[in-house]
PDB file of C-alpha atoms in Angstrom:
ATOM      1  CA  UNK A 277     231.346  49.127   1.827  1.00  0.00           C
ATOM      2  CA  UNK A 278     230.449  51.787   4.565  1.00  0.00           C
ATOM      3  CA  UNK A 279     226.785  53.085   4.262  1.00  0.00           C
ATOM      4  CA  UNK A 280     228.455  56.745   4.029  1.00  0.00           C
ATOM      5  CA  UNK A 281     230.004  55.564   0.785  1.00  0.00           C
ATOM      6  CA  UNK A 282     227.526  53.830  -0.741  1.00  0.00           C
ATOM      7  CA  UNK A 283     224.966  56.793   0.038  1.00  0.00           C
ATOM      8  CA  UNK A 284     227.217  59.193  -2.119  1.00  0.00           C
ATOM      9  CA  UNK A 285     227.712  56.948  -5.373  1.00  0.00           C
ATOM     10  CA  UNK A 286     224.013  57.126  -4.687  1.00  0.00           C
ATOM     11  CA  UNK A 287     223.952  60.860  -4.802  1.00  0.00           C
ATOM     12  CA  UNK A 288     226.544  60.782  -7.799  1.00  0.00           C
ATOM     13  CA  UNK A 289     224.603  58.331 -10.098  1.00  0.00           C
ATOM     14  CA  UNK A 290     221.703  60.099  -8.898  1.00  0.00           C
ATOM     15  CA  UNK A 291     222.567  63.251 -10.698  1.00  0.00           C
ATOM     16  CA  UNK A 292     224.316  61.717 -13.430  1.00  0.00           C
ATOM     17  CA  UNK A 293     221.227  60.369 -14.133  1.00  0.00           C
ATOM     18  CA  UNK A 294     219.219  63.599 -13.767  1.00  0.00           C
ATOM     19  CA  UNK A 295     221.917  65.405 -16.215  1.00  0.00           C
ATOM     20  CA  UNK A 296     221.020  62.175 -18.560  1.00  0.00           C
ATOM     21  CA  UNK A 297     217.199  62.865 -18.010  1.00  0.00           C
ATOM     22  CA  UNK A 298     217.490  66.746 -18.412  1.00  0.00           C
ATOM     23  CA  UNK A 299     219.502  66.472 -21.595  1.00  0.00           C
ATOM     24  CA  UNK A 300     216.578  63.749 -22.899  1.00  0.00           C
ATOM     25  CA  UNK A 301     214.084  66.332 -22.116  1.00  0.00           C
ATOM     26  CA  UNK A 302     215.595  69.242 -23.470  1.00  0.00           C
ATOM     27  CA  UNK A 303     217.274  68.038 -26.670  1.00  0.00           C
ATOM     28  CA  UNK A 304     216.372  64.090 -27.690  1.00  0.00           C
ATOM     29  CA  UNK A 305     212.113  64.274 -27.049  1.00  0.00           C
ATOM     30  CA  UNK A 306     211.549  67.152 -29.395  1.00  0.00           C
ATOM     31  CA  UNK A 307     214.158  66.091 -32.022  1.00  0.00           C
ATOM     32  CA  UNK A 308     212.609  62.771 -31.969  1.00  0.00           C
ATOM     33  CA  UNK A 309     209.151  64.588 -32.285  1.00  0.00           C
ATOM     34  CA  UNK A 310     210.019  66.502 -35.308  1.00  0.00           C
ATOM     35  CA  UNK A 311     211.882  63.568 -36.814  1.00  0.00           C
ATOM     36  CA  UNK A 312     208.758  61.421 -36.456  1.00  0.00           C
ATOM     37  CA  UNK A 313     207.005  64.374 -38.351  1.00  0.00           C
ATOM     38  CA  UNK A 314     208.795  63.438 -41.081  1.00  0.00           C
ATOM     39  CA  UNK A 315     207.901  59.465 -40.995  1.00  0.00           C
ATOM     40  CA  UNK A 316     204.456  60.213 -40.156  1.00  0.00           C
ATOM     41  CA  UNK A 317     202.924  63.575 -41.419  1.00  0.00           C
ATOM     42  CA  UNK A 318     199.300  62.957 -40.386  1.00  0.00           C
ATOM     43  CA  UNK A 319     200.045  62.895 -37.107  1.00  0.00           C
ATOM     44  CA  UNK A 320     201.614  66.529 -37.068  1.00  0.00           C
ATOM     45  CA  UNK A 321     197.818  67.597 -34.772  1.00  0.00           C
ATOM     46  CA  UNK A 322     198.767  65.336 -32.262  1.00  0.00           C
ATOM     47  CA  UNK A 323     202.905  66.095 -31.589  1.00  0.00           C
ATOM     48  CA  UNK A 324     202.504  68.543 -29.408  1.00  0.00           C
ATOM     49  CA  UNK A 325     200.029  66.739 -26.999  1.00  0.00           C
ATOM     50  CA  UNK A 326     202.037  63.776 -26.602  1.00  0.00           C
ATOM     51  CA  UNK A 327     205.532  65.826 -26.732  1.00  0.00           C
ATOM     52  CA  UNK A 328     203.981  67.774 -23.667  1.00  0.00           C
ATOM     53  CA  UNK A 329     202.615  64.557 -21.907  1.00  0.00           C
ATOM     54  CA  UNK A 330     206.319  63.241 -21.931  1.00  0.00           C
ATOM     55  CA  UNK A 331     207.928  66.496 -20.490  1.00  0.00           C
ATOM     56  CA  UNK A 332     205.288  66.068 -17.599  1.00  0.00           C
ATOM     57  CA  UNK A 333     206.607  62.774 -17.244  1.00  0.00           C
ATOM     58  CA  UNK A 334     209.975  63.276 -17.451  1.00  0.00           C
ATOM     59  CA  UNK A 335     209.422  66.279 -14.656  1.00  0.00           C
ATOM     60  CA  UNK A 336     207.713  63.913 -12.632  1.00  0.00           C
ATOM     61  CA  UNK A 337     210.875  61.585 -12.554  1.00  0.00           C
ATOM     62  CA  UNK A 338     212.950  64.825 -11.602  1.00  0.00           C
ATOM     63  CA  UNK A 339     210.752  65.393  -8.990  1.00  0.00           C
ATOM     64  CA  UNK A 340     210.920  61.907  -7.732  1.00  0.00           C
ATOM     65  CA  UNK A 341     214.761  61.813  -7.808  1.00  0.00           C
ATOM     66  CA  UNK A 342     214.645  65.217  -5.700  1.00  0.00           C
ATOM     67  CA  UNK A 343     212.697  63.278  -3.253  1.00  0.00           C
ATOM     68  CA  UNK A 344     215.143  60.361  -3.223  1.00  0.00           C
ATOM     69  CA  UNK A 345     217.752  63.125  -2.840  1.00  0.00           C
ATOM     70  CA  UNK A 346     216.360  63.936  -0.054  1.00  0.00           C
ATOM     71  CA  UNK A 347     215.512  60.856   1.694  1.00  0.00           C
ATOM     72  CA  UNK A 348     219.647  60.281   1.093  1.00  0.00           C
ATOM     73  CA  UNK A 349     219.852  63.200   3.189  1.00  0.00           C
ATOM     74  CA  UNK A 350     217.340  61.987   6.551  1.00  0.00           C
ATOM     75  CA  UNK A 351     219.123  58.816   6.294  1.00  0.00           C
ATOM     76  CA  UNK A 352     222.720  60.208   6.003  1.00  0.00           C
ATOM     77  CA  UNK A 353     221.771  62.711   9.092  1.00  0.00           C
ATOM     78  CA  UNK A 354     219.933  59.173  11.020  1.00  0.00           C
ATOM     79  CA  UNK A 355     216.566  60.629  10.714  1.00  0.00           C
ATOM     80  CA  UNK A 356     216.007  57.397   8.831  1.00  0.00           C
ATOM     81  CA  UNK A 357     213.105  56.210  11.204  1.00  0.00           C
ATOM     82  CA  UNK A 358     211.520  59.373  11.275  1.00  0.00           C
ATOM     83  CA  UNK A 359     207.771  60.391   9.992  1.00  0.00           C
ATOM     84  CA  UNK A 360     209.354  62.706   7.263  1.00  0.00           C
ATOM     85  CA  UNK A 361     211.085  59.657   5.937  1.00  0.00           C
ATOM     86  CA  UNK A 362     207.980  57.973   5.678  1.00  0.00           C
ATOM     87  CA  UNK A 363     206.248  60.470   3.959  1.00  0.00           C
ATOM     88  CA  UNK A 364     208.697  60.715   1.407  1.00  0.00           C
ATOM     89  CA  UNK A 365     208.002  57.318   0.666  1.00  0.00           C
ATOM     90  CA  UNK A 366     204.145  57.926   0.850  1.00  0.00           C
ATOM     91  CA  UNK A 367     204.863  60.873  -1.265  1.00  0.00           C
ATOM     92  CA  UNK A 368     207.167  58.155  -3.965  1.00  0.00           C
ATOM     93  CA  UNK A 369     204.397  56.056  -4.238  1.00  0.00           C
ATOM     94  CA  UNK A 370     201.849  58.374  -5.235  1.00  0.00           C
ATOM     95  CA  UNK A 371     204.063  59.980  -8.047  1.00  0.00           C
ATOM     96  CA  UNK A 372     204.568  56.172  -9.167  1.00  0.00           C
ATOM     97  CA  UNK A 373     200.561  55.837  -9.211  1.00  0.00           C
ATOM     98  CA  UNK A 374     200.378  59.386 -11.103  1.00  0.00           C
ATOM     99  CA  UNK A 375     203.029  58.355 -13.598  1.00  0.00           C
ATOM    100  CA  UNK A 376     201.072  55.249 -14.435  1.00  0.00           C
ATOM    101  CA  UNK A 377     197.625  57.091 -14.967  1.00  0.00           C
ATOM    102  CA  UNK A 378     200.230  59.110 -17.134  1.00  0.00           C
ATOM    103  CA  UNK A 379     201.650  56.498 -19.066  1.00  0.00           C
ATOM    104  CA  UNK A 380     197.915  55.348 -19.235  1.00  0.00           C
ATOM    105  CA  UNK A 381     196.510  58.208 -20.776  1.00  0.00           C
ATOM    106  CA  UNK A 382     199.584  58.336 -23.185  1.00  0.00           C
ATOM    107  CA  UNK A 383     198.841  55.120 -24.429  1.00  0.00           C
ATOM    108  CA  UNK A 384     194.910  55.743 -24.571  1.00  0.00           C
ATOM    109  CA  UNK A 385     195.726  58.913 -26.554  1.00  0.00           C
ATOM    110  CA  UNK A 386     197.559  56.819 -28.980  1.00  0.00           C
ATOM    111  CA  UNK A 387     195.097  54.746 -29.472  1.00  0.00           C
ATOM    112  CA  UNK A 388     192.479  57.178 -30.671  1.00  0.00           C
ATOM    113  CA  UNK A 389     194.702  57.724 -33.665  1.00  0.00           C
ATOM    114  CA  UNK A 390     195.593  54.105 -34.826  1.00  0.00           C
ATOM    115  CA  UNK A 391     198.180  53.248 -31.427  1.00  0.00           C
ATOM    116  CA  UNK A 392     201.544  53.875 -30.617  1.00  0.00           C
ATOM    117  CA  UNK A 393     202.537  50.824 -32.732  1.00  0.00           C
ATOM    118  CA  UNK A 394     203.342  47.034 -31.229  1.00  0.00           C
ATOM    119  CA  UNK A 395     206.941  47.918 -29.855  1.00  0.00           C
ATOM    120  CA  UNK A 396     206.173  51.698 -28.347  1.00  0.00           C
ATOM    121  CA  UNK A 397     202.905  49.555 -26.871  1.00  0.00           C
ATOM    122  CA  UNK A 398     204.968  47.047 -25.557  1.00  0.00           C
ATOM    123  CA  UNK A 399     207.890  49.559 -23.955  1.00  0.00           C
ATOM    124  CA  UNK A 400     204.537  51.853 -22.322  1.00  0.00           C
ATOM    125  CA  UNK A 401     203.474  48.596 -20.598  1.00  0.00           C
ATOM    126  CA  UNK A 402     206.827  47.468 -19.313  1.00  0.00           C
ATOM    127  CA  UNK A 403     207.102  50.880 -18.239  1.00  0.00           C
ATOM    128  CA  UNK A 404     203.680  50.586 -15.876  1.00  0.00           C
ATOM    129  CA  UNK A 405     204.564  46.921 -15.291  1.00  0.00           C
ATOM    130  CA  UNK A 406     208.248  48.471 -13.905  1.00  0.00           C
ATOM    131  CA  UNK A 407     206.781  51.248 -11.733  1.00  0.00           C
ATOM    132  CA  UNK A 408     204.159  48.849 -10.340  1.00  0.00           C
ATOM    133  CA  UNK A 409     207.336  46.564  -8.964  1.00  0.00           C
ATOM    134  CA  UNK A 410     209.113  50.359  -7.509  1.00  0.00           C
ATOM    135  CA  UNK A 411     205.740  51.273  -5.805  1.00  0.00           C
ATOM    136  CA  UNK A 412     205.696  47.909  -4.394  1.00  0.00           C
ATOM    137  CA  UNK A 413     208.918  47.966  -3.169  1.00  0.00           C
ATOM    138  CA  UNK A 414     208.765  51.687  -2.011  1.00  0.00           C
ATOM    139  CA  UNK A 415     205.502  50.663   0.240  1.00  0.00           C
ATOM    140  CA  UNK A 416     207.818  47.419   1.134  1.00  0.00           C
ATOM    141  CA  UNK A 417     210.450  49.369   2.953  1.00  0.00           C
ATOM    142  CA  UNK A 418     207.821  52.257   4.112  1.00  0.00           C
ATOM    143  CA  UNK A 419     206.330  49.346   6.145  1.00  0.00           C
ATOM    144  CA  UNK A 420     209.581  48.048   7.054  1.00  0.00           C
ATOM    145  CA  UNK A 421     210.319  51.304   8.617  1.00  0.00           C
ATOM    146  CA  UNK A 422     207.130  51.826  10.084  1.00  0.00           C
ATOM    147  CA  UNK A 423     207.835  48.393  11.783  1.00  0.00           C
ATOM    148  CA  UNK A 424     211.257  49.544  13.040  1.00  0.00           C
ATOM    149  CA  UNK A 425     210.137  52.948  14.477  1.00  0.00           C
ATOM    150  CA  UNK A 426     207.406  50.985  16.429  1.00  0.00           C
ATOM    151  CA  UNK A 427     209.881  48.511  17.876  1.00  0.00           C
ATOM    152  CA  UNK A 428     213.050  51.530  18.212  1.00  0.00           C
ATOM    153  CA  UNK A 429     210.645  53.669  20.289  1.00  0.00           C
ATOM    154  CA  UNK A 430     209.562  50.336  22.417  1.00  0.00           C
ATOM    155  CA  UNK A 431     213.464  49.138  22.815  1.00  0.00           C
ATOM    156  CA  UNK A 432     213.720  52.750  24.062  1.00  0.00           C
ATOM    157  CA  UNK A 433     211.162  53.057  26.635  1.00  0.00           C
ATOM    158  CA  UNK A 434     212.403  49.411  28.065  1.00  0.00           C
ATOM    159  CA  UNK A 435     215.938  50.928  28.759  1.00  0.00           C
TER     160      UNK A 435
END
């Protein structure tokens, strides 16, 4: 497959994905909110807090897929091994370190109150345990292209 193709079914499932997250934000987090009114009345203090702690969240994933967006657009230009491109990775990581604090203080939250419950606790740490593995990877390839703009700009002073 040619990298040109593969970079726009990037770009596709990247905003199919962000429709998917929009519509999640917009419609499915507050119906489930009210819905868990109903199931749990004595909570009804603390839906709004945690209802507004998951929009964050979800904005900081919209953010993050901009970013990605863009970094689909240095490497389809071949500013790939560029300082920009590595600061959009710098910049990835630290939005995967601020969405764990995030999911962190979600799930402290929780806890003052009796906890989210064994599977919502389970699904919050999978969730850190997930972005841990992207943050590693992101800082994986960040080095990798560090590496390869050291050795590109040697190859090019040797010719």
């Amino acid at each position: 497959m040619k990298v040109s193709i593969a970079s726009n079914v990037l770009k596709v499932l990247l905003i199919v994905f962000s429709i998917g997250v929009i519509f999640a934000g917009v419609y499915i987090l507050p119906t489930l909110a009210n819905e868990m009114m109903y199931v749990y009345p004595e909570l009804e203090y603390a839906k709004l807090p945690i209802l507004i702690a998951c929009e964050l969240l979800l904005g900081l994933l919209m953010i993050g897929i901009g970013i990605i967006m863009y970094l689909l657009i240095l490497f389809d230009l071949g500013k790939a091994f560029s300082l920009r491109f590595i600061r959009g990775l710098e910049i990835l990581t630290g939005m995967c370190i601020i969405a764990t604090i995030g999911i962190m203080f979600l799930l402290g939250y929780m806890n003052t109150f009796g906890g989210p419950g064994p599977l919502p606790g389970m699904i919050m740490l999978g969730s850190i345990c997930i972005i841990w593995i992207i943050a590693a990877v992101i800082m994986l390839i960040r080095s990798i292209v560090k590496k390869a703009i050291v050795y590109k700009d040697d190859y090019d002073l040797t010719v």
